[in-house]
PDB file of N, CA and C in Angstrom:
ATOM      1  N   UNK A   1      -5.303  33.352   5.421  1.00 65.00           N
ATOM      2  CA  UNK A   1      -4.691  32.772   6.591  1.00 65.00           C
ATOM      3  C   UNK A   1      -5.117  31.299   6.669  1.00 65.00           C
ATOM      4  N   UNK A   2      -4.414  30.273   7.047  1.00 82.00           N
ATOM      5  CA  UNK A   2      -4.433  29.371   6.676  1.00 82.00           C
ATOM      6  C   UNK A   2      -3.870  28.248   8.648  1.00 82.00           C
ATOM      7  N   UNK A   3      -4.615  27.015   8.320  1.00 87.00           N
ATOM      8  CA  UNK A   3      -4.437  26.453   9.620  1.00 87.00           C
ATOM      9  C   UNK A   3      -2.875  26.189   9.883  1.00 87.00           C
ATOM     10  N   UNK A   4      -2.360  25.887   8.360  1.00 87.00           N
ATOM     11  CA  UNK A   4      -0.722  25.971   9.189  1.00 87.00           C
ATOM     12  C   UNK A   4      -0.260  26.841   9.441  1.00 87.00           C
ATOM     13  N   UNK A   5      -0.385  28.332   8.425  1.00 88.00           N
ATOM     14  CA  UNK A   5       0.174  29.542   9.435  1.00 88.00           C
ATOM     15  C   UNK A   5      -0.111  29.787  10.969  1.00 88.00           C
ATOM     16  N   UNK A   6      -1.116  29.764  11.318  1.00 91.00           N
ATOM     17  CA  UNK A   6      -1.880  30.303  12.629  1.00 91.00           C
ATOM     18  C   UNK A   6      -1.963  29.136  13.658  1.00 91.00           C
ATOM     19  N   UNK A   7      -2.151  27.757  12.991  1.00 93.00           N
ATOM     20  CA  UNK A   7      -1.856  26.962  13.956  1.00 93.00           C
ATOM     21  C   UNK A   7      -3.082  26.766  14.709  1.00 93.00           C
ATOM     22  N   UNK A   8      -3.918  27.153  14.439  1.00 93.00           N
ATOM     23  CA  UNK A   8      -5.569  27.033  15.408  1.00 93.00           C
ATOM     24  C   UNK A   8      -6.610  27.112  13.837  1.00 93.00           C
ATOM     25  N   UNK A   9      -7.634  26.267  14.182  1.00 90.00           N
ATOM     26  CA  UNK A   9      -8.727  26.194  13.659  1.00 90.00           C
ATOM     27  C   UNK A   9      -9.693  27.280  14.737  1.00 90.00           C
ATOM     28  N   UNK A  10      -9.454  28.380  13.737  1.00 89.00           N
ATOM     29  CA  UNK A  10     -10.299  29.324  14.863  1.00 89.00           C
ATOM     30  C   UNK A  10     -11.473  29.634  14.514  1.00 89.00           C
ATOM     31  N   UNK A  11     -12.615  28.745  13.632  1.00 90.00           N
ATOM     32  CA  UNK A  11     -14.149  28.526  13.019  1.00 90.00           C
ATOM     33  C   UNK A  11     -14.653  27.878  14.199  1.00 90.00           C
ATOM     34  N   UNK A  12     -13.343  26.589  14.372  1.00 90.00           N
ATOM     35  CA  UNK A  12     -14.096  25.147  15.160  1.00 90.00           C
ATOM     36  C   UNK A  12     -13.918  25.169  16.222  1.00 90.00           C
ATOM     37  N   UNK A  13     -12.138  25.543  16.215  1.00 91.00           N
ATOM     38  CA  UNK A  13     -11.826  25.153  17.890  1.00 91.00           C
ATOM     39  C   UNK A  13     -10.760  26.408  18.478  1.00 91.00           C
ATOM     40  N   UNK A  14     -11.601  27.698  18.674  1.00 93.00           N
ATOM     41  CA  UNK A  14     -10.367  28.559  18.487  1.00 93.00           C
ATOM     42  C   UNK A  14      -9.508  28.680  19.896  1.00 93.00           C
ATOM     43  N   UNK A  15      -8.743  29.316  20.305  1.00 94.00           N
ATOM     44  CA  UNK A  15      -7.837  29.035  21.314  1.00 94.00           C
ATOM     45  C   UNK A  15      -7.534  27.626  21.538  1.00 94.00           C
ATOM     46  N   UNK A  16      -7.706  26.711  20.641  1.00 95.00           N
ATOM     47  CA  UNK A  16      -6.937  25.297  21.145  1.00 95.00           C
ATOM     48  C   UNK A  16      -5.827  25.269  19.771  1.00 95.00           C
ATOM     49  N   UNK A  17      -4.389  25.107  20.132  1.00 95.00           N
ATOM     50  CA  UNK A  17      -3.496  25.465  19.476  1.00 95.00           C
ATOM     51  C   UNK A  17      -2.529  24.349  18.837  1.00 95.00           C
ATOM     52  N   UNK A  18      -2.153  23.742  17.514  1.00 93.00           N
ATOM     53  CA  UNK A  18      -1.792  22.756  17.337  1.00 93.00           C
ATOM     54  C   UNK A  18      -0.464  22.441  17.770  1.00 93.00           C
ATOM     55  N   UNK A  19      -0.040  21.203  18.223  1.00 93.00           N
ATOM     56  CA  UNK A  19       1.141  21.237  18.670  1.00 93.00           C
ATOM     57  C   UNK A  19       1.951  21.422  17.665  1.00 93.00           C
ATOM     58  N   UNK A  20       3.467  21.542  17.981  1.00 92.00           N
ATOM     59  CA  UNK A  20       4.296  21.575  17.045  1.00 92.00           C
ATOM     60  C   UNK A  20       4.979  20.542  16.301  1.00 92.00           C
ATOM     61  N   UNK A  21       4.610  19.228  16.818  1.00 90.00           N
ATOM     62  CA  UNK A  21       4.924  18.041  15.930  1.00 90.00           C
ATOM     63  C   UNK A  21       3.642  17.252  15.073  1.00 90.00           C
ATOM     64  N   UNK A  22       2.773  17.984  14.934  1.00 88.00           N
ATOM     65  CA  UNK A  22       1.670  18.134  13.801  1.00 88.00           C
ATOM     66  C   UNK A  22       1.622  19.016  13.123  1.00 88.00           C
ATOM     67  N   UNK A  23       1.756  18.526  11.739  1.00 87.00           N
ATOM     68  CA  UNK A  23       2.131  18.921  10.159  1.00 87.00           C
ATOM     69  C   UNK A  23       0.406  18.916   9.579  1.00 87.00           C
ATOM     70  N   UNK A  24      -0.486  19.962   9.642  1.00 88.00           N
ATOM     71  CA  UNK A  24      -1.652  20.046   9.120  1.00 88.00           C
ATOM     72  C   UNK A  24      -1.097  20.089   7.741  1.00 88.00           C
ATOM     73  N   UNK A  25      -2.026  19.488   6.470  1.00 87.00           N
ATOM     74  CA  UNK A  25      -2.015  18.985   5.436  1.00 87.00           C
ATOM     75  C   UNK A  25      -3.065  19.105   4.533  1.00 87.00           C
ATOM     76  N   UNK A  26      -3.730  18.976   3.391  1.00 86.00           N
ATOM     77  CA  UNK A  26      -4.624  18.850   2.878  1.00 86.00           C
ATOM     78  C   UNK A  26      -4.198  17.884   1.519  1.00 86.00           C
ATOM     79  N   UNK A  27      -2.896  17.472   1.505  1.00 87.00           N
ATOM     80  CA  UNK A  27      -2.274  16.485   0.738  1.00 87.00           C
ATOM     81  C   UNK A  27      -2.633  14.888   1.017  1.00 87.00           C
ATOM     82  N   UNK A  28      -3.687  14.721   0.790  1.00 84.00           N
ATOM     83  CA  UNK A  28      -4.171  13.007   1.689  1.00 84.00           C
ATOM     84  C   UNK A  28      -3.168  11.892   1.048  1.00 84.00           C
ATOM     85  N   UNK A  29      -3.000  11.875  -0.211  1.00 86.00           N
ATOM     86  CA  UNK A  29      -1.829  10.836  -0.620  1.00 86.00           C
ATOM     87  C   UNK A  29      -0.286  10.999  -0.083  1.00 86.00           C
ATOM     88  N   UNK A  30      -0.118  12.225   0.092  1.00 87.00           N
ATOM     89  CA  UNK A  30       1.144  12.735   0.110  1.00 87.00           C
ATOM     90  C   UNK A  30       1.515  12.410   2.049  1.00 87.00           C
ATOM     91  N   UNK A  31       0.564  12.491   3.113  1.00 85.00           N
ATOM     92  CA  UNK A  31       0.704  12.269   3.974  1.00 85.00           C
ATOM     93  C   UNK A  31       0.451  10.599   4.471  1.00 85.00           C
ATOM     94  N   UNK A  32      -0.535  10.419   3.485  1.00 84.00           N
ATOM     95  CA  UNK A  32      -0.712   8.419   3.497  1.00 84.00           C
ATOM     96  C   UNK A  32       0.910   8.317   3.284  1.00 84.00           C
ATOM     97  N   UNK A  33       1.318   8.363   2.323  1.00 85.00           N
ATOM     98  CA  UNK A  33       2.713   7.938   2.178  1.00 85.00           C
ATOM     99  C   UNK A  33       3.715   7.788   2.934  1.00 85.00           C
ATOM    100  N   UNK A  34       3.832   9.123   3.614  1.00 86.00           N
ATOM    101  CA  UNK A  34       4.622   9.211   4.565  1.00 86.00           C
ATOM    102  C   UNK A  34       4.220   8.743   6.310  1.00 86.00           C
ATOM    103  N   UNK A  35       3.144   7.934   6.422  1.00 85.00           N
ATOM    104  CA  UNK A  35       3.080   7.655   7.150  1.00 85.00           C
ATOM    105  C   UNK A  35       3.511   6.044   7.559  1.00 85.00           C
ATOM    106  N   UNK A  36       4.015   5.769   9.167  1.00 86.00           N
ATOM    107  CA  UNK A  36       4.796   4.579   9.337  1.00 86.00           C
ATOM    108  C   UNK A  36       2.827   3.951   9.547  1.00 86.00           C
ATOM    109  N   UNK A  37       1.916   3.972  10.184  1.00 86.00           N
ATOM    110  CA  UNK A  37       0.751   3.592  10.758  1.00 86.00           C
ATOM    111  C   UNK A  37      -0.296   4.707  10.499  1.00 86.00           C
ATOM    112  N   UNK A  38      -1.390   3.840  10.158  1.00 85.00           N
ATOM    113  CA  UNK A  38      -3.097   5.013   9.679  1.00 85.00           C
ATOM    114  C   UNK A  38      -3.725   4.914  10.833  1.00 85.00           C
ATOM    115  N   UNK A  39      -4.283   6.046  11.300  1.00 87.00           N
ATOM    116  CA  UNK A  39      -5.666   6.275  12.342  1.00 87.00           C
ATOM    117  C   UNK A  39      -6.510   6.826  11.180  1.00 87.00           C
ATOM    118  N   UNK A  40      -7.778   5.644  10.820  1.00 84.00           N
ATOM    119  CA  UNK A  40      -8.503   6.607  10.187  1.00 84.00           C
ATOM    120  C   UNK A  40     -10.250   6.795  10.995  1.00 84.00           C
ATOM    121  N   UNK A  41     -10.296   7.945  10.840  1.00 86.00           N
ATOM    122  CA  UNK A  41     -11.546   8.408  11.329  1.00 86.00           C
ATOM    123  C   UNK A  41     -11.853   9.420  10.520  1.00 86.00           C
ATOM    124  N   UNK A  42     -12.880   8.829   9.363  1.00 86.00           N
ATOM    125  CA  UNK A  42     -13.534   9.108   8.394  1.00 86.00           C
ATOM    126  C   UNK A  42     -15.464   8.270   8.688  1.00 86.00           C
ATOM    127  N   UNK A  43     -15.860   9.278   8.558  1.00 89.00           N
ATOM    128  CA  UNK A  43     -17.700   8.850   8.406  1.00 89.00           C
ATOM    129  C   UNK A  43     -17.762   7.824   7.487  1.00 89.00           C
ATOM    130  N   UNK A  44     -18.931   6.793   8.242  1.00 88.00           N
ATOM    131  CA  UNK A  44     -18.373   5.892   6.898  1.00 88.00           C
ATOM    132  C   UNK A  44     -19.045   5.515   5.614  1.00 88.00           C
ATOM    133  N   UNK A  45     -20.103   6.752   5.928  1.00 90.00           N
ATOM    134  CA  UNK A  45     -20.666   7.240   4.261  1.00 90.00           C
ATOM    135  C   UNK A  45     -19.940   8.047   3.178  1.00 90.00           C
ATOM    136  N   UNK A  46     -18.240   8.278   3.393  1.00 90.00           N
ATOM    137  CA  UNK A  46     -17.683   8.897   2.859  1.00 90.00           C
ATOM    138  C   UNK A  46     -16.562   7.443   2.548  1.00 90.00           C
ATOM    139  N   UNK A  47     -16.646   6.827   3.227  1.00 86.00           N
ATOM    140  CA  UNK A  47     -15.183   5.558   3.305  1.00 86.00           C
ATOM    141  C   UNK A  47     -15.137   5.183   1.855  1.00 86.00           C
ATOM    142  N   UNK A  48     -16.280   4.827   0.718  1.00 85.00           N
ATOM    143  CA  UNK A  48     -15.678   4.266  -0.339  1.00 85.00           C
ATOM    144  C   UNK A  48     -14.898   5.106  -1.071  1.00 85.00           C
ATOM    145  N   UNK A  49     -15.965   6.370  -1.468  1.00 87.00           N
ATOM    146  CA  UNK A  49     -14.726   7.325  -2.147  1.00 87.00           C
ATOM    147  C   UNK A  49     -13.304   7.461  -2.076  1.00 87.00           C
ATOM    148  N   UNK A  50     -13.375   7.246  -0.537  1.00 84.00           N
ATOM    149  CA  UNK A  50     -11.407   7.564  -0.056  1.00 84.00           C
ATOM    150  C   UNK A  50     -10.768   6.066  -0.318  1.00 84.00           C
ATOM    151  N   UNK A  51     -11.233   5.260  -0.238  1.00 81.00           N
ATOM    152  CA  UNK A  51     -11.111   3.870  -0.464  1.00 81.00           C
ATOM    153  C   UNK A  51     -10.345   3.746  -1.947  1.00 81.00           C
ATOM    154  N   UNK A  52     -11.328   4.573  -2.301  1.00 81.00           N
ATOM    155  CA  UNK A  52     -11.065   4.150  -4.502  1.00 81.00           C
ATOM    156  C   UNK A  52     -10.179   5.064  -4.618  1.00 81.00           C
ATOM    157  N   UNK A  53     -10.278   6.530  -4.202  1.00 82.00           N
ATOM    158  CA  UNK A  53      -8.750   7.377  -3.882  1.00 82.00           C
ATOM    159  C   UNK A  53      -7.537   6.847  -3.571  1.00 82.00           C
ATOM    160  N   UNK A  54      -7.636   5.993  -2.271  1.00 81.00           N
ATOM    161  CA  UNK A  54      -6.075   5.885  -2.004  1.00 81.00           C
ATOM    162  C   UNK A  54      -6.170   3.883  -2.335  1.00 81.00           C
ATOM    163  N   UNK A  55      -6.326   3.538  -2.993  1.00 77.00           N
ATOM    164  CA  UNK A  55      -6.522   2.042  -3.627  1.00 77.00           C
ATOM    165  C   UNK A  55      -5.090   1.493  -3.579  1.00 77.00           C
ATOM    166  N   UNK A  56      -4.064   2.071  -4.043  1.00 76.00           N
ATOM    167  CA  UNK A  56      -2.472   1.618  -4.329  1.00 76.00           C
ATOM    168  C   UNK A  56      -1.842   1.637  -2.822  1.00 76.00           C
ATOM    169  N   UNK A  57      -2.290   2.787  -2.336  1.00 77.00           N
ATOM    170  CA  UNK A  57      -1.549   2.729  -0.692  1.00 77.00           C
ATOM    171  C   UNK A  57      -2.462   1.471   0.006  1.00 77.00           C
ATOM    172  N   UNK A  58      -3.585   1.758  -0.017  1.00 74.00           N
ATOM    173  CA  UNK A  58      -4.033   0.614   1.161  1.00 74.00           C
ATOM    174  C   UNK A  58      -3.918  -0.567   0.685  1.00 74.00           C
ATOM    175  N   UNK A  59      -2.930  -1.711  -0.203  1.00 71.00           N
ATOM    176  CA  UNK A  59      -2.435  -2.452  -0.833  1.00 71.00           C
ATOM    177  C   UNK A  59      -1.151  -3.053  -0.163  1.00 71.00           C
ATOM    178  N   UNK A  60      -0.603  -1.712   0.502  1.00 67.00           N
ATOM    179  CA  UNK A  60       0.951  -2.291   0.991  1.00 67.00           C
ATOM    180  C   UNK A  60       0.500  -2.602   2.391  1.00 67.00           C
ATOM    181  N   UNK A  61       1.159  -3.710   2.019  1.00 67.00           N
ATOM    182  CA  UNK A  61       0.397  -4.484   3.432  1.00 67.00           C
ATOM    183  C   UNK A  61       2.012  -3.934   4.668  1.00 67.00           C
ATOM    184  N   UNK A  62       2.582  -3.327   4.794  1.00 74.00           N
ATOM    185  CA  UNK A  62       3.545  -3.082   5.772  1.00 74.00           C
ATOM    186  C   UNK A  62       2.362  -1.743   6.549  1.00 74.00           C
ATOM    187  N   UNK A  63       1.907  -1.333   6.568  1.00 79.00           N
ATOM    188  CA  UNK A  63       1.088   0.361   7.119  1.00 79.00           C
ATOM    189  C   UNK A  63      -0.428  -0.536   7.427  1.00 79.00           C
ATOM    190  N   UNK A  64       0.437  -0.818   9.018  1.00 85.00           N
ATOM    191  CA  UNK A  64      -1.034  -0.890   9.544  1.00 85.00           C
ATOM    192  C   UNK A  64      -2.483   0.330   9.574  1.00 85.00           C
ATOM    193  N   UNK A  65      -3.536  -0.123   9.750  1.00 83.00           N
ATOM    194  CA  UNK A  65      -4.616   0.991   9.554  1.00 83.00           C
ATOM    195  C   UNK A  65      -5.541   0.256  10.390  1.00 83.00           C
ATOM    196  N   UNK A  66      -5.426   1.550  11.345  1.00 88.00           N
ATOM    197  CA  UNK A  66      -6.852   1.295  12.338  1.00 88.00           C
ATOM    198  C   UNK A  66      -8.097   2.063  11.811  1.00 88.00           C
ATOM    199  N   UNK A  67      -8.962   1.539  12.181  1.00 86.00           N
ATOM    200  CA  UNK A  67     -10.352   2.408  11.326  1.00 86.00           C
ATOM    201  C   UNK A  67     -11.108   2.613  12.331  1.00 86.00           C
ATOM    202  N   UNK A  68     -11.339   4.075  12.425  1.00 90.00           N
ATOM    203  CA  UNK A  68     -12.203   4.452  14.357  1.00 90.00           C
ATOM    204  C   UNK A  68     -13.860   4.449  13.396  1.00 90.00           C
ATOM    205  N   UNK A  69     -14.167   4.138  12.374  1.00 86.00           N
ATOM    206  CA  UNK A  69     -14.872   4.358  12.018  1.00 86.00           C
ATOM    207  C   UNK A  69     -16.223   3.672  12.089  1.00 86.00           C
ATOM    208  N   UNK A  70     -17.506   4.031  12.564  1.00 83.00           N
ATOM    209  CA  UNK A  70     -18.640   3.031  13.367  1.00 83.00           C
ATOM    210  C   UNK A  70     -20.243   3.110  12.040  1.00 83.00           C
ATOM    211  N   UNK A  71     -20.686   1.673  11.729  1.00 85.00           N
ATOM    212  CA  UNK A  71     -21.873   1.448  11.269  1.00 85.00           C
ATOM    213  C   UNK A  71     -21.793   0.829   9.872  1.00 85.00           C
ATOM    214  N   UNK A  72     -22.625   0.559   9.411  1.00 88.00           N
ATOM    215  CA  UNK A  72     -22.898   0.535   8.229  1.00 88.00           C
ATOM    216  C   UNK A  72     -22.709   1.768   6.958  1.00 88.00           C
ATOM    217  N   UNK A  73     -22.451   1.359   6.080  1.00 89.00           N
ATOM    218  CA  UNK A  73     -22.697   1.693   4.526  1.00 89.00           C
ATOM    219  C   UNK A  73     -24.345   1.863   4.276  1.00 89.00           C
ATOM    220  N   UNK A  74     -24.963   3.054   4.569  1.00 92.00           N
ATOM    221  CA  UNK A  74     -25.993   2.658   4.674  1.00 92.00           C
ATOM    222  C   UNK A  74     -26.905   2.162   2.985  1.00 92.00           C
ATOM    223  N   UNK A  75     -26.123   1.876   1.680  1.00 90.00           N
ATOM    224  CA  UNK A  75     -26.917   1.869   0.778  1.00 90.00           C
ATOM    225  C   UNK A  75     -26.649   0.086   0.542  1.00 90.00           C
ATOM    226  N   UNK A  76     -26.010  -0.213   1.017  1.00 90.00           N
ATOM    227  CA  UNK A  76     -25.035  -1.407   0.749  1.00 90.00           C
ATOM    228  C   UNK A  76     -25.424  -2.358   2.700  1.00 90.00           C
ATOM    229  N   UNK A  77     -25.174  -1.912   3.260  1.00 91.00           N
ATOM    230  CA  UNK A  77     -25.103  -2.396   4.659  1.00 91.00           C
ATOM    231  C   UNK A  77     -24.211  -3.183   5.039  1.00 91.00           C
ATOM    232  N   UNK A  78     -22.713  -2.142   3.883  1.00 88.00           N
ATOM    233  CA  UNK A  78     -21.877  -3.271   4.483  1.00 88.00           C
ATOM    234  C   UNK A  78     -20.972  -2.838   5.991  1.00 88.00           C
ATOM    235  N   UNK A  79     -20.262  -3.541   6.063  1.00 85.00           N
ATOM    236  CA  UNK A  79     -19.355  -3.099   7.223  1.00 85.00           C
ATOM    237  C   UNK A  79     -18.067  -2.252   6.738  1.00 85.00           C
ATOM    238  N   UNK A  80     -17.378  -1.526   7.412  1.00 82.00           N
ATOM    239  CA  UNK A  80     -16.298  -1.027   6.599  1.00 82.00           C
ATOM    240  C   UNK A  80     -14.647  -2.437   6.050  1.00 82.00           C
ATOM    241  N   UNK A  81     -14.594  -3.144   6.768  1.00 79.00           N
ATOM    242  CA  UNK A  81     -14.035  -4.255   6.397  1.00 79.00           C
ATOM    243  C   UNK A  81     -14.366  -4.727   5.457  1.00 79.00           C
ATOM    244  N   UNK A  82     -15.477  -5.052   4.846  1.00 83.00           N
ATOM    245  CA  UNK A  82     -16.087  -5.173   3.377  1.00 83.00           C
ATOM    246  C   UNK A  82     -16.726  -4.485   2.564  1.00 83.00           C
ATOM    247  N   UNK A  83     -16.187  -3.029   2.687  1.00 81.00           N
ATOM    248  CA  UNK A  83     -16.032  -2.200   2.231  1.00 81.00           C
ATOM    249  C   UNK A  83     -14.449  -1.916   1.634  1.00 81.00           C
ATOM    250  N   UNK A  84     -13.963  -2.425   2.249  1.00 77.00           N
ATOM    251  CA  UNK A  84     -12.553  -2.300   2.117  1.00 77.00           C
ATOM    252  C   UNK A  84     -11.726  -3.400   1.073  1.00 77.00           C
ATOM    253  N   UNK A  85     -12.160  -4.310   1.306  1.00 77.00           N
ATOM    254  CA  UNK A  85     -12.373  -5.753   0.737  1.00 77.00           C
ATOM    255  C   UNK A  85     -13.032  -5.805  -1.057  1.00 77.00           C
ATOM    256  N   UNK A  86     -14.276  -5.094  -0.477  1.00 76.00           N
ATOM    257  CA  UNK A  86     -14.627  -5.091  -2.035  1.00 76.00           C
ATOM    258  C   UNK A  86     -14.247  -4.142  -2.863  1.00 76.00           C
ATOM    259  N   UNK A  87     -13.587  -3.036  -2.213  1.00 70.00           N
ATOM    260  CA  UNK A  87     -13.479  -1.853  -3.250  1.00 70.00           C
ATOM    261  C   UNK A  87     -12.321  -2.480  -3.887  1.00 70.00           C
ATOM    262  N   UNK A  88     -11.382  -3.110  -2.541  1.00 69.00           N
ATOM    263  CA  UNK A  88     -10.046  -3.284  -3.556  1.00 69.00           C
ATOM    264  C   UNK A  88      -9.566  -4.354  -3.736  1.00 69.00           C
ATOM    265  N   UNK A  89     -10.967  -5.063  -3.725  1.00 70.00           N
ATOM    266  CA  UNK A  89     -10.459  -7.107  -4.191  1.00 70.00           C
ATOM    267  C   UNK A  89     -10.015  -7.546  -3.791  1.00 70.00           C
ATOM    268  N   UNK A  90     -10.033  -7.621  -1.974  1.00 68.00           N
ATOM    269  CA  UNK A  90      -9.049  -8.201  -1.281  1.00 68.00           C
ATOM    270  C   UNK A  90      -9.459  -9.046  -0.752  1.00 68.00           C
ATOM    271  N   UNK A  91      -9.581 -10.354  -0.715  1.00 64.00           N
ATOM    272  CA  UNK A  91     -10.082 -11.543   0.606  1.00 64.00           C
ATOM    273  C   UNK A  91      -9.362 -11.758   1.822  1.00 64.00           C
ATOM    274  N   UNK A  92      -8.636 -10.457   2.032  1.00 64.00           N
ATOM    275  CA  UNK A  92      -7.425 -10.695   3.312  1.00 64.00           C
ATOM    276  C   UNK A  92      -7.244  -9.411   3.914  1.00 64.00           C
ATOM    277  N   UNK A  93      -7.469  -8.602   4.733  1.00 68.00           N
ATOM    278  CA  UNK A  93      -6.633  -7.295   4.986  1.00 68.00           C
ATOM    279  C   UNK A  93      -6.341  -7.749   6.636  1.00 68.00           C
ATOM    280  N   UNK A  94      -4.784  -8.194   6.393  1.00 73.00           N
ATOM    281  CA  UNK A  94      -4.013  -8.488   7.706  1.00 73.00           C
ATOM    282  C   UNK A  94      -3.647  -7.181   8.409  1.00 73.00           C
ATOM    283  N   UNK A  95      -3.562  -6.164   7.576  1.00 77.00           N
ATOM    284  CA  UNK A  95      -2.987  -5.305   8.697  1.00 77.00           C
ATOM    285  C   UNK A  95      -4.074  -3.995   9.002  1.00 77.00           C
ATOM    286  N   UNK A  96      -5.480  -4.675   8.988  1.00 79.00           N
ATOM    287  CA  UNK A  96      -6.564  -3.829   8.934  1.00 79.00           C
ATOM    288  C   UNK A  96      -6.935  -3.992  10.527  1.00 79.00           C
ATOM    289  N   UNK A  97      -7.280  -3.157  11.641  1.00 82.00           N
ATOM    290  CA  UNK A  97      -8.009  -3.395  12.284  1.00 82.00           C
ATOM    291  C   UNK A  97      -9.312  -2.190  13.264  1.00 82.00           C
ATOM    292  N   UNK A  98     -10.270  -2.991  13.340  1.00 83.00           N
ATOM    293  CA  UNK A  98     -11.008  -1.794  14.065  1.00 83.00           C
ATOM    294  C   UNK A  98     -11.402  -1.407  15.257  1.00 83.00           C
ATOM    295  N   UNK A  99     -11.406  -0.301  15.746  1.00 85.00           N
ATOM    296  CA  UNK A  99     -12.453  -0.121  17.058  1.00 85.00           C
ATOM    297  C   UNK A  99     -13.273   0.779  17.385  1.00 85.00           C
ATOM    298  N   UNK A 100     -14.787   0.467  17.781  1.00 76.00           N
ATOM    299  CA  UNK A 100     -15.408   0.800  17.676  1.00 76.00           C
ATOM    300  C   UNK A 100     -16.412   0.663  19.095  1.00 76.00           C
ATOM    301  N   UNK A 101     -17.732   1.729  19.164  1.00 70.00           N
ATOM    302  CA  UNK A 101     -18.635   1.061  20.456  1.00 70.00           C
ATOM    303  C   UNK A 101     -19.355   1.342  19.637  1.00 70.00           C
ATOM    304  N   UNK A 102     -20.911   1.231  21.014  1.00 66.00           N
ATOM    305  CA  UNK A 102     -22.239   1.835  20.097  1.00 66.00           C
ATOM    306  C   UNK A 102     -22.395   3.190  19.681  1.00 66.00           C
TER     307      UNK A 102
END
């Protein structure tokens, strides 16, 4: 049984039920693609990996990407903006932006 059959994550969050205009996925390129705008909220001791994963999508500069994502890189201390920057050689990401608190 599976979260799109049933429609509830019933480990994490059971009786809370997904709506019906959310398409659960485990296809991360396949849904980058099809998306018009990114919310990403990813830990951001995991951000380079997905970074070097989706390298060709986060390139097209039309798909804005917000990044909810907060702190340092802790081996590096970088920020995720230069994280982003260095993975994929960019001295520019116009349609990057973040927000974040403490």
């Amino acid at each position: 049984m599976t979260l799109r059959d049933v429609r509830e994550n019933t480990l994490y969050l059971p009786g809370v039920r997904l709506r019906d205009n959310v398409e659960p996925t485990d296809d991360l390129l396949g849904a980058w693609r099809s998306a018009d705008s990114i919310i990403l909220a990813v830990p951001t001791q995991r951000l380079r990996a997905m970074f070097r994963k989706l390298a060709p999508e986060l390139r097209r500069p039309s798909v804005p990407l917000l990044n909810l994502s907060k702190g340092l890189e802790l081996e590096t201390h970088l920020r995720v903006s230069q994280l982003l920057c260095e993975d994929l050689e960019l001295s520019d990401y116009d349609h990057y932006a973040a927000l974040s608190g403490p």
